[in-house]
Amino acid sequence: MISTEVKINQKEFNNFKIEIKENTILVKLNDEEVLSYDDLNLNTHGKIGFRADGSKIYIKNLEIK
């Protein structure tokens, strides 16, 4: 697993993208790669969820392919 810490402006919308190809998960925040993870037991079917730990989440333009 490779991860990077980035700072975000909480007063603006941020671009968050998750790509899953075969057994690799790639996460980008504002077009900067912040996480790359290989999971040999990855399940690519099922539900997704959002968690905020007591904060509000505002989602704009959600797209799932």
Short mmCIF file of N, CA and C in Angstrom, two decimals:
data_model
loop_
_atom_site.label_atom_id
_atom_site.label_comp_id
_atom_site.label_asym_id
_atom_site.label_seq_id
_atom_site.Cartn_x
_atom_site.Cartn_y
_atom_site.Cartn_z
N MET A 1 0.85 -1.17 0.00
CA MET A 1 0.00 0.00 0.00
C MET A 1 0.89 1.23 0.00
N ILE A 2 0.53 2.18 -0.84
CA ILE A 2 1.23 3.46 -0.90
C ILE A 2 0.19 4.54 -0.61
N SER A 3 0.47 5.42 0.35
CA SER A 3 -0.46 6.51 0.66
C SER A 3 0.31 7.81 0.84
N THR A 4 -0.41 8.91 0.59
CA THR A 4 0.17 10.24 0.69
C THR A 4 -0.78 11.13 1.47
N GLU A 5 -0.26 11.95 2.36
CA GLU A 5 -1.09 12.89 3.10
C GLU A 5 -1.19 14.19 2.30
N VAL A 6 -2.41 14.69 2.13
CA VAL A 6 -2.62 15.95 1.42
C VAL A 6 -3.52 16.85 2.25
N LYS A 7 -3.38 18.14 2.05
CA LYS A 7 -4.25 19.11 2.72
C LYS A 7 -5.36 19.49 1.76
N ILE A 8 -6.56 19.66 2.31
CA ILE A 8 -7.68 20.07 1.48
C ILE A 8 -8.30 21.34 2.04
N ASN A 9 -8.94 22.10 1.16
CA ASN A 9 -9.69 23.27 1.57
C ASN A 9 -11.10 22.80 1.89
N GLN A 10 -11.48 22.83 3.15
CA GLN A 10 -12.78 22.33 3.56
C GLN A 10 -13.93 23.24 3.17
N LYS A 11 -13.64 24.44 2.70
CA LYS A 11 -14.70 25.37 2.30
C LYS A 11 -15.03 25.27 0.82
N GLU A 12 -14.34 24.38 0.10
CA GLU A 12 -14.58 24.19 -1.32
C GLU A 12 -14.84 22.73 -1.60
N PHE A 13 -15.53 22.46 -2.72
CA PHE A 13 -15.70 21.08 -3.15
C PHE A 13 -14.36 20.56 -3.63
N ASN A 14 -14.08 19.31 -3.36
CA ASN A 14 -12.85 18.66 -3.79
C ASN A 14 -13.21 17.50 -4.71
N ASN A 15 -12.35 17.22 -5.66
CA ASN A 15 -12.56 16.14 -6.60
C ASN A 15 -11.96 14.86 -6.02
N PHE A 16 -12.79 13.85 -5.82
CA PHE A 16 -12.38 12.60 -5.21
C PHE A 16 -12.72 11.48 -6.18
N LYS A 17 -11.74 10.70 -6.58
CA LYS A 17 -11.96 9.64 -7.57
C LYS A 17 -11.37 8.33 -7.08
N ILE A 18 -12.17 7.27 -7.20
CA ILE A 18 -11.72 5.93 -6.84
C ILE A 18 -11.79 5.07 -8.09
N GLU A 19 -10.69 4.45 -8.44
CA GLU A 19 -10.65 3.55 -9.59
C GLU A 19 -10.28 2.15 -9.09
N ILE A 20 -11.02 1.16 -9.56
CA ILE A 20 -10.73 -0.23 -9.22
C ILE A 20 -10.53 -0.99 -10.52
N LYS A 21 -9.34 -1.55 -10.67
CA LYS A 21 -9.02 -2.35 -11.84
C LYS A 21 -8.41 -3.65 -11.35
N GLU A 22 -9.08 -4.76 -11.70
CA GLU A 22 -8.68 -6.08 -11.24
C GLU A 22 -8.55 -6.08 -9.72
N ASN A 23 -7.36 -6.19 -9.16
CA ASN A 23 -7.23 -6.24 -7.69
C ASN A 23 -6.55 -4.99 -7.13
N THR A 24 -6.53 -3.89 -7.90
CA THR A 24 -5.87 -2.66 -7.46
C THR A 24 -6.89 -1.55 -7.25
N ILE A 25 -6.78 -0.87 -6.11
CA ILE A 25 -7.61 0.30 -5.80
C ILE A 25 -6.71 1.52 -5.88
N LEU A 26 -7.12 2.51 -6.65
CA LEU A 26 -6.37 3.76 -6.81
C LEU A 26 -7.29 4.90 -6.40
N VAL A 27 -6.83 5.74 -5.47
CA VAL A 27 -7.62 6.86 -4.98
C VAL A 27 -6.90 8.16 -5.33
N LYS A 28 -7.64 9.11 -5.92
CA LYS A 28 -7.09 10.42 -6.26
C LYS A 28 -7.92 11.50 -5.59
N LEU A 29 -7.25 12.51 -5.09
CA LEU A 29 -7.90 13.69 -4.51
C LEU A 29 -7.39 14.89 -5.27
N ASN A 30 -8.31 15.61 -5.91
CA ASN A 30 -7.95 16.76 -6.74
C ASN A 30 -6.85 16.39 -7.75
N ASP A 31 -7.04 15.25 -8.40
CA ASP A 31 -6.15 14.72 -9.44
C ASP A 31 -4.77 14.30 -8.93
N GLU A 32 -4.56 14.27 -7.61
CA GLU A 32 -3.30 13.81 -7.04
C GLU A 32 -3.51 12.43 -6.41
N GLU A 33 -2.70 11.46 -6.80
CA GLU A 33 -2.83 10.12 -6.26
C GLU A 33 -2.48 10.12 -4.77
N VAL A 34 -3.43 9.66 -3.95
CA VAL A 34 -3.21 9.64 -2.51
C VAL A 34 -3.16 8.23 -1.93
N LEU A 35 -3.63 7.24 -2.71
CA LEU A 35 -3.60 5.86 -2.21
C LEU A 35 -3.59 4.89 -3.38
N SER A 36 -2.73 3.90 -3.29
CA SER A 36 -2.70 2.79 -4.23
C SER A 36 -2.57 1.53 -3.40
N TYR A 37 -3.51 0.58 -3.62
CA TYR A 37 -3.57 -0.59 -2.76
C TYR A 37 -3.91 -1.83 -3.58
N ASP A 38 -3.15 -2.88 -3.43
CA ASP A 38 -3.43 -4.16 -4.08
C ASP A 38 -4.09 -5.09 -3.08
N ASP A 39 -5.23 -5.66 -3.46
CA ASP A 39 -5.97 -6.56 -2.59
C ASP A 39 -6.30 -7.82 -3.38
N LEU A 40 -5.66 -8.94 -3.06
CA LEU A 40 -5.87 -10.18 -3.80
C LEU A 40 -7.26 -10.77 -3.56
N ASN A 41 -7.96 -10.32 -2.51
CA ASN A 41 -9.30 -10.81 -2.19
C ASN A 41 -10.37 -9.75 -2.43
N LEU A 42 -10.11 -8.81 -3.33
CA LEU A 42 -11.02 -7.69 -3.56
C LEU A 42 -12.35 -8.16 -4.12
N ASN A 43 -13.43 -7.72 -3.50
CA ASN A 43 -14.78 -8.00 -3.98
C ASN A 43 -15.26 -6.77 -4.73
N THR A 44 -15.50 -6.88 -6.02
CA THR A 44 -15.88 -5.72 -6.84
C THR A 44 -17.39 -5.60 -7.01
N HIS A 45 -18.17 -6.35 -6.23
CA HIS A 45 -19.63 -6.27 -6.29
C HIS A 45 -20.16 -5.92 -4.90
N GLY A 46 -21.26 -5.18 -4.86
CA GLY A 46 -21.87 -4.88 -3.57
C GLY A 46 -22.18 -3.42 -3.39
N LYS A 47 -22.21 -2.98 -2.17
CA LYS A 47 -22.63 -1.63 -1.80
C LYS A 47 -21.42 -0.74 -1.54
N ILE A 48 -21.65 0.58 -1.60
CA ILE A 48 -20.65 1.55 -1.19
C ILE A 48 -21.22 2.38 -0.06
N GLY A 49 -20.36 3.03 0.70
CA GLY A 49 -20.83 3.86 1.80
C GLY A 49 -19.92 5.05 2.01
N PHE A 50 -20.43 6.05 2.71
CA PHE A 50 -19.66 7.25 3.04
C PHE A 50 -19.70 7.42 4.55
N ARG A 51 -18.57 7.79 5.13
CA ARG A 51 -18.47 7.95 6.58
C ARG A 51 -17.81 9.27 6.89
N ALA A 52 -18.35 10.00 7.87
CA ALA A 52 -17.83 11.33 8.17
C ALA A 52 -17.40 11.51 9.62
N ASP A 53 -17.65 10.55 10.48
CA ASP A 53 -17.27 10.65 11.89
C ASP A 53 -17.71 11.96 12.55
N GLY A 54 -19.00 12.27 12.47
CA GLY A 54 -19.54 13.45 13.13
C GLY A 54 -19.55 14.71 12.30
N SER A 55 -19.02 14.68 11.10
CA SER A 55 -19.04 15.85 10.21
C SER A 55 -20.07 15.64 9.12
N LYS A 56 -20.46 16.71 8.47
CA LYS A 56 -21.38 16.62 7.34
C LYS A 56 -20.59 16.35 6.07
N ILE A 57 -21.20 15.59 5.17
CA ILE A 57 -20.61 15.35 3.85
C ILE A 57 -21.56 15.92 2.81
N TYR A 58 -21.05 16.71 1.92
CA TYR A 58 -21.82 17.24 0.80
C TYR A 58 -21.26 16.62 -0.47
N ILE A 59 -22.12 15.95 -1.22
CA ILE A 59 -21.68 15.27 -2.44
C ILE A 59 -22.35 15.92 -3.63
N LYS A 60 -21.54 16.25 -4.61
CA LYS A 60 -22.04 16.86 -5.84
C LYS A 60 -21.52 16.05 -7.01
N ASN A 61 -22.39 15.71 -7.94
CA ASN A 61 -22.01 15.00 -9.18
C ASN A 61 -21.40 13.63 -8.90
N LEU A 62 -22.10 12.79 -8.20
CA LEU A 62 -21.67 11.42 -7.94
C LEU A 62 -21.91 10.57 -9.19
N GLU A 63 -20.89 9.86 -9.63
CA GLU A 63 -21.00 9.00 -10.80
C GLU A 63 -20.37 7.65 -10.48
N ILE A 64 -21.12 6.59 -10.74
CA ILE A 64 -20.61 5.25 -10.53
C ILE A 64 -20.71 4.50 -11.84
N LYS A 65 -19.59 3.95 -12.29
CA LYS A 65 -19.58 3.21 -13.56
C LYS A 65 -19.26 1.77 -13.29
#
